PDB file of C-alpha atoms and ligand atoms in Angstrom:
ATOM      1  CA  UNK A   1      14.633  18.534 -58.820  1.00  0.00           C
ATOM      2  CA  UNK A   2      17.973  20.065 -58.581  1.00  0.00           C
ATOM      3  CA  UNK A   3      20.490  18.745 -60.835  1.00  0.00           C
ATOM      4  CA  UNK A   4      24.257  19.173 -60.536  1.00  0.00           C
ATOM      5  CA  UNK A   5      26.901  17.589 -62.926  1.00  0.00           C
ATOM      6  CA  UNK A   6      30.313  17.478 -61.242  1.00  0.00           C
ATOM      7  CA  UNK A   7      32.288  19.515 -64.083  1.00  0.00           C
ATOM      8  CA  UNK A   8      35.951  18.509 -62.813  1.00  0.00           C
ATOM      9  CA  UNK A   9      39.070  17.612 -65.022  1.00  0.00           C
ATOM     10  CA  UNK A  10      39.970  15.128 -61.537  1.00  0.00           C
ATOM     11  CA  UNK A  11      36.558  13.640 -62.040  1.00  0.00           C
ATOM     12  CA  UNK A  12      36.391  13.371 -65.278  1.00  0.00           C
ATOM     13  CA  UNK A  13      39.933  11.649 -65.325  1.00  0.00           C
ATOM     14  CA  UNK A  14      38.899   8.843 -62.618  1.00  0.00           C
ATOM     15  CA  UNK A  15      35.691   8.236 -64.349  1.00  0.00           C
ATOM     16  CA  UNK A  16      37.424   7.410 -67.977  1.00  0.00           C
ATOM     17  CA  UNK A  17      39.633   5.153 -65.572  1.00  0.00           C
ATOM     18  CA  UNK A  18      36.543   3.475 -64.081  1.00  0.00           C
ATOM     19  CA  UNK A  19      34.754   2.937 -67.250  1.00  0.00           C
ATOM     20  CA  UNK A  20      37.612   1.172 -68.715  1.00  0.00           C
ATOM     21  CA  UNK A  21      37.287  -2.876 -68.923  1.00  0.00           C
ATOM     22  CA  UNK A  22      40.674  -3.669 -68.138  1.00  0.00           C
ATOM     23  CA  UNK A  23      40.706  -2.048 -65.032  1.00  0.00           C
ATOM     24  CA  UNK A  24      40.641  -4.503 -62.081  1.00  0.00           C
ATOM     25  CA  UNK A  25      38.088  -4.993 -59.071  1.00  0.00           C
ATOM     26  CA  UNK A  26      40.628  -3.041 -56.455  1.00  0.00           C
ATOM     27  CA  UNK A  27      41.501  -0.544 -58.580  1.00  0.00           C
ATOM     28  CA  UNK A  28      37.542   0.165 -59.350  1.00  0.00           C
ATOM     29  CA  UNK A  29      36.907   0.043 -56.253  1.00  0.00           C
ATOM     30  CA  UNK A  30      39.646   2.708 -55.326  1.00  0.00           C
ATOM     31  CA  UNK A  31      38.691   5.128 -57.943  1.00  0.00           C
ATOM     32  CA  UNK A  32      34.928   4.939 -56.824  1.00  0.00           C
ATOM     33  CA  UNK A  33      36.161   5.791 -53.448  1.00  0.00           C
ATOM     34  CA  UNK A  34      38.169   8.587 -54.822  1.00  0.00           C
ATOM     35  CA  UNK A  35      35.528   9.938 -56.858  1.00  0.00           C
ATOM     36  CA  UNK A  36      32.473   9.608 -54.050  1.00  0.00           C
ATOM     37  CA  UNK A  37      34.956  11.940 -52.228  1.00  0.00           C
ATOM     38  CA  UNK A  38      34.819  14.180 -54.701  1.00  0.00           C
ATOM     39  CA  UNK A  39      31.395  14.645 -55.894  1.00  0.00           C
ATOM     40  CA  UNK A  40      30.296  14.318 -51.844  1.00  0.00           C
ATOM     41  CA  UNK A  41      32.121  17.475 -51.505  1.00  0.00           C
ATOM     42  CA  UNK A  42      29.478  19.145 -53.840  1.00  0.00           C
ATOM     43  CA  UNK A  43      27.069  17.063 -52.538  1.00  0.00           C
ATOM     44  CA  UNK A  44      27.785  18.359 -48.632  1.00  0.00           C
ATOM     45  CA  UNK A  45      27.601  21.893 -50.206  1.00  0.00           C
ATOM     46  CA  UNK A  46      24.618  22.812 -47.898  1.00  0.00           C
ATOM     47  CA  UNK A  47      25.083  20.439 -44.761  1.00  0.00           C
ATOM     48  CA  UNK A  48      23.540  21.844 -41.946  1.00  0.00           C
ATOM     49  CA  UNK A  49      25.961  23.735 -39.359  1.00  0.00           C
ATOM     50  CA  UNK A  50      25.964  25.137 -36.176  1.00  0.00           C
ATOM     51  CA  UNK A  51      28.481  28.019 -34.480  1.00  0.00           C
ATOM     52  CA  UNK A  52      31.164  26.558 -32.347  1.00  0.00           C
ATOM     53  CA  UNK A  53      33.252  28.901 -30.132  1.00  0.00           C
ATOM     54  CA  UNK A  54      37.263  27.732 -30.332  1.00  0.00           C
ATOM     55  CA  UNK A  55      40.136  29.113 -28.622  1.00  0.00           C
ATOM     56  CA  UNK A  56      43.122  28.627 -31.537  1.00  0.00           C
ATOM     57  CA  UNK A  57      46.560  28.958 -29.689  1.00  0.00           C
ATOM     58  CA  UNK A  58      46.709  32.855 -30.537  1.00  0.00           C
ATOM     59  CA  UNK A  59      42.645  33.725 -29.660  1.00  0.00           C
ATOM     60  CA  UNK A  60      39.312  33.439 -29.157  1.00  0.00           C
ATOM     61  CA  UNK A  61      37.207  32.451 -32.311  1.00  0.00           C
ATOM     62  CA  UNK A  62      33.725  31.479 -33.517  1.00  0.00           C
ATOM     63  CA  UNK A  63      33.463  28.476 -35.969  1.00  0.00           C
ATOM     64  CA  UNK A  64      31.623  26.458 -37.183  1.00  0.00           C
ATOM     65  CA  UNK A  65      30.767  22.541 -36.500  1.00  0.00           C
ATOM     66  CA  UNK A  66      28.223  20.060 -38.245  1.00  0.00           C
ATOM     67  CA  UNK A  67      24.661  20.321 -36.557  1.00  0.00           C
ATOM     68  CA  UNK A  68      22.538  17.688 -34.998  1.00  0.00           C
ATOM     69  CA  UNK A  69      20.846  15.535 -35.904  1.00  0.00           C
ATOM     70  CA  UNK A  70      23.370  13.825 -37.958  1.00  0.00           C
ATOM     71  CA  UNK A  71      23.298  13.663 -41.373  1.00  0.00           C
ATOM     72  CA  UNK A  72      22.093  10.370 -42.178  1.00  0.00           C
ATOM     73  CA  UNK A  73      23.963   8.361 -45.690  1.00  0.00           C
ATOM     74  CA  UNK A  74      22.125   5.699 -47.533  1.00  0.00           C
ATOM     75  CA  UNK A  75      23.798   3.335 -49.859  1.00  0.00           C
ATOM     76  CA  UNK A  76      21.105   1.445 -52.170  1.00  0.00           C
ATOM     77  CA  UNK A  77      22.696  -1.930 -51.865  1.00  0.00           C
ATOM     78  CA  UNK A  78      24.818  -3.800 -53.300  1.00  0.00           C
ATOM     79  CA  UNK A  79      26.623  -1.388 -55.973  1.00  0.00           C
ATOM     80  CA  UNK A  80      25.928   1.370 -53.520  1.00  0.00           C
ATOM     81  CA  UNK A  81      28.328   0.185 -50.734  1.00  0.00           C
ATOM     82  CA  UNK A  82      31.409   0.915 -52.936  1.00  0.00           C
ATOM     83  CA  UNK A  83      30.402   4.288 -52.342  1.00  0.00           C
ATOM     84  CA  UNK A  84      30.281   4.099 -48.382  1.00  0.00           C
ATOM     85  CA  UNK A  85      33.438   4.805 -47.909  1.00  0.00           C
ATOM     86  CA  UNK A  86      34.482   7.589 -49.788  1.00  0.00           C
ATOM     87  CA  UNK A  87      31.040   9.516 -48.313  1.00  0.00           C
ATOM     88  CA  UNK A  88      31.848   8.665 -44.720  1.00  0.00           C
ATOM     89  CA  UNK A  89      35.376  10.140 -45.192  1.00  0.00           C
ATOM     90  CA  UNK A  90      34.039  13.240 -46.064  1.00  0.00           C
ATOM     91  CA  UNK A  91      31.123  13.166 -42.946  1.00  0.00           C
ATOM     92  CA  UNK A  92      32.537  10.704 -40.564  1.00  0.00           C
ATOM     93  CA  UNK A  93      29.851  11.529 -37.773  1.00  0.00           C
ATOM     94  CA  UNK A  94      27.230  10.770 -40.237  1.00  0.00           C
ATOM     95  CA  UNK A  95      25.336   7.929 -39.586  1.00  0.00           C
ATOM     96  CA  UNK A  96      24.535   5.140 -42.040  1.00  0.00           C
ATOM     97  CA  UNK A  97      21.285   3.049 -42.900  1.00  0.00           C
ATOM     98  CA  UNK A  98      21.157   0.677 -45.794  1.00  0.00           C
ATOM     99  CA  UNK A  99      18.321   0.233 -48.070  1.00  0.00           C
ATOM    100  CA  UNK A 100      18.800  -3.544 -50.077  1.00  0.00           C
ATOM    101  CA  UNK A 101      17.103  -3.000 -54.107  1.00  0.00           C
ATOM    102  CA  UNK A 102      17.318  -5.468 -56.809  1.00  0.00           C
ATOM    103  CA  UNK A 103      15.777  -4.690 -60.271  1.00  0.00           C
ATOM    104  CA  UNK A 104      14.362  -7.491 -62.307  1.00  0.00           C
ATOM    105  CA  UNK A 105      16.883  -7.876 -65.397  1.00  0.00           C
ATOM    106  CA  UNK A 106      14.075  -8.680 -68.344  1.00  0.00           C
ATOM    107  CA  UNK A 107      10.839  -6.144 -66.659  1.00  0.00           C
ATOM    108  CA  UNK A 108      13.259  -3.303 -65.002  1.00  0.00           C
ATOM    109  CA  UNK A 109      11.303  -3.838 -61.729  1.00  0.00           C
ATOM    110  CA  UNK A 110      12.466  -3.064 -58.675  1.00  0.00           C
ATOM    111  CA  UNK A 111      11.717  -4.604 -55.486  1.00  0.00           C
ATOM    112  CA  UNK A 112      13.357  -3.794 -51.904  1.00  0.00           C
ATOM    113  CA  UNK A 113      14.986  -7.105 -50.015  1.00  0.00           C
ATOM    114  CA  UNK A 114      16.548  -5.291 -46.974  1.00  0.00           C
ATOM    115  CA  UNK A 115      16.032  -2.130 -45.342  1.00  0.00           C
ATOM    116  CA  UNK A 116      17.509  -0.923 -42.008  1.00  0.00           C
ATOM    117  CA  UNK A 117      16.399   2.940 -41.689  1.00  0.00           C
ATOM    118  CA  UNK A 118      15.545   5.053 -38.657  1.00  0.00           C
ATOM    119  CA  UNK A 119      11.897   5.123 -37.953  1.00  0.00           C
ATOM    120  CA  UNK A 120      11.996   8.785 -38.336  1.00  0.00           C
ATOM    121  CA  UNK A 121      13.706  11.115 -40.837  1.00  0.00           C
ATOM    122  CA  UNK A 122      11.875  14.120 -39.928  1.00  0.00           C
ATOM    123  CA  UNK A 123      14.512  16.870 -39.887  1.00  0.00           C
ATOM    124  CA  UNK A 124      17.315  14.464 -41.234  1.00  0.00           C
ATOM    125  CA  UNK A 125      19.623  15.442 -44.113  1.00  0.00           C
ATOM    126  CA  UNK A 126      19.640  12.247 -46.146  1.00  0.00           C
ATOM    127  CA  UNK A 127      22.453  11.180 -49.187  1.00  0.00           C
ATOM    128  CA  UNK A 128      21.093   8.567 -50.875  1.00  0.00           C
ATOM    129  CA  UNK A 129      23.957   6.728 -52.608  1.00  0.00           C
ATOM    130  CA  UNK A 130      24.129   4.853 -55.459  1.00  0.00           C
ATOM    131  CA  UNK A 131      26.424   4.582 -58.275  1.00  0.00           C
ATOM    132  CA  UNK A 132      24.365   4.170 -61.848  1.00  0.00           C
ATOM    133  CA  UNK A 133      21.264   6.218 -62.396  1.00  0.00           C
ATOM    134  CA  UNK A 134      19.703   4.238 -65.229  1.00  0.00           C
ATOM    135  CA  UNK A 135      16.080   3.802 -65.670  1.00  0.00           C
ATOM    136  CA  UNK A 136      15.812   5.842 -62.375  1.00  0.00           C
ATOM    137  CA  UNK A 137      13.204   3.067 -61.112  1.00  0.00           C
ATOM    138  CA  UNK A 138      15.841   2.276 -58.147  1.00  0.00           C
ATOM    139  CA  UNK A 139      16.244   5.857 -56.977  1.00  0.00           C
ATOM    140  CA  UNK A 140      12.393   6.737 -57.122  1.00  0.00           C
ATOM    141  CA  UNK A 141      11.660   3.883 -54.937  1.00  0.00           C
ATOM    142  CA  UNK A 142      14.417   4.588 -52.788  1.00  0.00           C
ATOM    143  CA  UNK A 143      13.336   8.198 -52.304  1.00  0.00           C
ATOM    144  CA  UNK A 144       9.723   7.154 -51.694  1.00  0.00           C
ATOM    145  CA  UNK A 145      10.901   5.459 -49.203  1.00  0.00           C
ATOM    146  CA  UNK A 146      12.557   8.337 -47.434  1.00  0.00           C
ATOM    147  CA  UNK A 147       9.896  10.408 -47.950  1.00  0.00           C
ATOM    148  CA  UNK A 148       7.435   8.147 -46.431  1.00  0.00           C
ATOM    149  CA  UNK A 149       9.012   7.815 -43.137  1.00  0.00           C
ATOM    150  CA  UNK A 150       9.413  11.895 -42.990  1.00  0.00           C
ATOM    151  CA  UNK A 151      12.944  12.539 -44.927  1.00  0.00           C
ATOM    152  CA  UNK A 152      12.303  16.042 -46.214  1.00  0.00           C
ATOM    153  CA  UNK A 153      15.768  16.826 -47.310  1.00  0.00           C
ATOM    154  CA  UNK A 154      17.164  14.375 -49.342  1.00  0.00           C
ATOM    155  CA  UNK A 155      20.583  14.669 -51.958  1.00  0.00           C
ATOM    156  CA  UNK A 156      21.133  11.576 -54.454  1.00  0.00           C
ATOM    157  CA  UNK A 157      24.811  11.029 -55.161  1.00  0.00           C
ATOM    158  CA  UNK A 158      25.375   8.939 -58.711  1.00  0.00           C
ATOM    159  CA  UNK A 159      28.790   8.253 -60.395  1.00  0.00           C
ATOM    160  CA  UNK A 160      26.762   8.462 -63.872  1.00  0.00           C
ATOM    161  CA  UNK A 161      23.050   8.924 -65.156  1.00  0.00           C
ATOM    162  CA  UNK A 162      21.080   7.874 -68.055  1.00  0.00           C
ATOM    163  CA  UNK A 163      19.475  10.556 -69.446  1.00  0.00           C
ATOM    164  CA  UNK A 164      16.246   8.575 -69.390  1.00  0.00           C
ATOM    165  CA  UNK A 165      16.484   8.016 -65.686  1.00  0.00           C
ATOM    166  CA  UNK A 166      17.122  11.910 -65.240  1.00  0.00           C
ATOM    167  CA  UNK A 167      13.811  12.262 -66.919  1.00  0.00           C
ATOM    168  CA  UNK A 168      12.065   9.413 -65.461  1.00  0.00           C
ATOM    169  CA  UNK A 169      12.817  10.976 -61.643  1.00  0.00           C
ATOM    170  CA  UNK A 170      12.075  14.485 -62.824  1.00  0.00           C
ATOM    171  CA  UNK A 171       8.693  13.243 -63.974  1.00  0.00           C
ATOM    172  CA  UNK A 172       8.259  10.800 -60.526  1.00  0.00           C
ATOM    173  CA  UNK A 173       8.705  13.626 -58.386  1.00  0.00           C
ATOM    174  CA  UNK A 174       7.457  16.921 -59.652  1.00  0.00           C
ATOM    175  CA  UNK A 175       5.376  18.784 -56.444  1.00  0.00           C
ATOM    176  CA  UNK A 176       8.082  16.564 -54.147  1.00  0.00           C
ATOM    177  CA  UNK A 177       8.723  19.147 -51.782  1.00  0.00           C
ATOM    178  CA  UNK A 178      11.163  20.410 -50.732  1.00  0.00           C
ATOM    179  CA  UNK A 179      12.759  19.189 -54.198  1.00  0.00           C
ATOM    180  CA  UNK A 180      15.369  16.552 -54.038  1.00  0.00           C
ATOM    181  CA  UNK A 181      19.012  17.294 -55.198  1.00  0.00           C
ATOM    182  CA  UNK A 182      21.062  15.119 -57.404  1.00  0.00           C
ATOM    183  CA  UNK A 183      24.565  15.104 -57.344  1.00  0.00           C
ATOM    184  CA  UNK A 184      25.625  13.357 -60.721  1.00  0.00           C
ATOM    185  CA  UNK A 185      29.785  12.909 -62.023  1.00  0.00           C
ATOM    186  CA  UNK A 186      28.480  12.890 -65.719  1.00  0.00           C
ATOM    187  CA  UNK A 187      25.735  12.577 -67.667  1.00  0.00           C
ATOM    188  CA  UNK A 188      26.266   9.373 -70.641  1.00  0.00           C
ATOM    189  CA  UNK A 189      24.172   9.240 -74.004  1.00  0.00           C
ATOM    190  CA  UNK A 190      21.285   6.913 -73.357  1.00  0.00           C
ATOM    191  CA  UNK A 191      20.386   3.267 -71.942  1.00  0.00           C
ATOM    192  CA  UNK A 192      20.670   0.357 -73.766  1.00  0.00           C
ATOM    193  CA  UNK A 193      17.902  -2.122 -74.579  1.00  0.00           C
ATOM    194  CA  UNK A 194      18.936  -4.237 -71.512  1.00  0.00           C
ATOM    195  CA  UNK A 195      18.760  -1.049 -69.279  1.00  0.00           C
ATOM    196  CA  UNK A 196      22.370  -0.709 -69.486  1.00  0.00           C
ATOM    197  CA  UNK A 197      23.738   3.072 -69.789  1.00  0.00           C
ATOM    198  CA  UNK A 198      25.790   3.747 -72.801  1.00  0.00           C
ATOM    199  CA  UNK A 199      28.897   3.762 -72.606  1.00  0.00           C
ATOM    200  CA  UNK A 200      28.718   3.369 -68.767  1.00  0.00           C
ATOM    201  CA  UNK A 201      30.921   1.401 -67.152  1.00  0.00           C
ATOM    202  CA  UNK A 202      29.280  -1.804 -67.206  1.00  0.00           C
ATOM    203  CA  UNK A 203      27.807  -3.540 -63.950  1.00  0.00           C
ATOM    204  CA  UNK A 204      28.829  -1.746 -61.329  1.00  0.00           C
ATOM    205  CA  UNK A 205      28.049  -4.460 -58.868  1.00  0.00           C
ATOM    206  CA  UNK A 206      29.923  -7.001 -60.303  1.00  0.00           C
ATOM    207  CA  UNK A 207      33.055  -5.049 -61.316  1.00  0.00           C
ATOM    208  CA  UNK A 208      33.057  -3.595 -57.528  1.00  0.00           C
ATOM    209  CA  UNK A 209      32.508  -7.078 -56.156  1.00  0.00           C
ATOM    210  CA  UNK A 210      32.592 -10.074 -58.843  1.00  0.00           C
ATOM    211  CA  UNK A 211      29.830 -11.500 -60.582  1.00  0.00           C
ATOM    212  CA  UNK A 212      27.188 -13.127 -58.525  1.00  0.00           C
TER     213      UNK A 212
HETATM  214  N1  URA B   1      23.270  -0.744 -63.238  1.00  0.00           N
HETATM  215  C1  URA B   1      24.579  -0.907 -63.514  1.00  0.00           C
HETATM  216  O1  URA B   1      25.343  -1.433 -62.702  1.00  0.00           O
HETATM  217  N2  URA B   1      25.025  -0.490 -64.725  1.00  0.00           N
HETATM  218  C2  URA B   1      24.230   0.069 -65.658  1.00  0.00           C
HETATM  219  O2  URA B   1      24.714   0.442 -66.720  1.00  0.00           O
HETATM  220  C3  URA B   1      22.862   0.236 -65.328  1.00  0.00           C
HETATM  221  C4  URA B   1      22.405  -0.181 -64.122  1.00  0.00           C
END
């Protein structure tokens, strides 16, 4: 597995915004936006392109456009639709599925609820999004998942990871081939007994949408 910490004074700046408790639900929301932006930017470092011949108003010239099939982005629901927007700024002909994962609060288990995928993701670039890497349980399911129905190119996009869900993934998906790529805006110290990263920013559901 590829891992890439964002190492950016913007991104660091929005983050210590985001992990703040007095910060309100709009403005979290913003600064996710701003940040998925951001780290999608690294994230999109190797999209696929193809050549595309312009005329500018002075000449001729060969560029370059995104290739087909579309990327495709995933947001692990809920916490990952705060990030929907920011990554479909950056790709708006990308095309968007939605996986639906809850994890049990007391075991750590995850189970999916929803899923709305193509059938096939043979040949698709896939950005799995999701904002809190903890135990890593979430994201190994959710690449699973890809991987069974064909996804062989697959970048995870987290606003912060657990150190112990770095490992956990690392240790899920040795021999995954090709490797997976994760796109991280900082690494915190370590999860807390309730699974909680430390100092994290808290829920990131419930400060993106209100407590259920
Ligand atoms: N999910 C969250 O929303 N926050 C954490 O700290 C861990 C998992």
């Amino acid at each position: 597995m590829r891992v890439h910490v964002a190492d950016h004074p913007l991104i660091a700046h929005k983050l210590t915004f985001l992990r703040d408790k007095r910060t309100d639900s709009p403005t979290f929301r913003r600064l996710t936006e701003e940040l998925v932006t951001l780290l999608a930017y690294e994230a999109t470092r190797e999209v696929r392109t193809e050549p595309f011949d312009i005329e500018t108003p002075v000449a001729p010239t060969r560029g370059i456009k995104l290739a087909r099939p579309k990327p495709l982005i995933v947001p692990i629901l809920r916490a990952g639709l705060g990030m929907l927007e920011g990554m479909v700024r950056l790709l708006p002909t990308a095309e968007v599925g939605f996986l639906g994962m809850v994890r049990d609060e007391e075991t750590f288990e995850v189970s999916a609820y929803a899923n709305r995928l193509p059938d096939d993701l043979s040949g698709r670039q896939c950005y799995l999004i999701d904002p809190m890497l903890a135990t890593g349980h979430t994201l190994v399911m959710a690449i699973d998942y890809l991987v069974s129905l064909g996804a062989n190119d697959i970048t995870a996009v987290c606003l912060l990871g657990a150190p112990e869900g770095i490992a956990h993934l690392e240790e899920k998906l040795e021999g995954v081939t090709p490797p997976i790529t994760l796109v991280l805006g900082a690494i915190d110290e370590k999860l807390n007994e309730r699974g909680y990263i430390v100092p994290g920013l808290g829920d990131a559901g419930d400060r993106l949408y209100g407590v259920l």
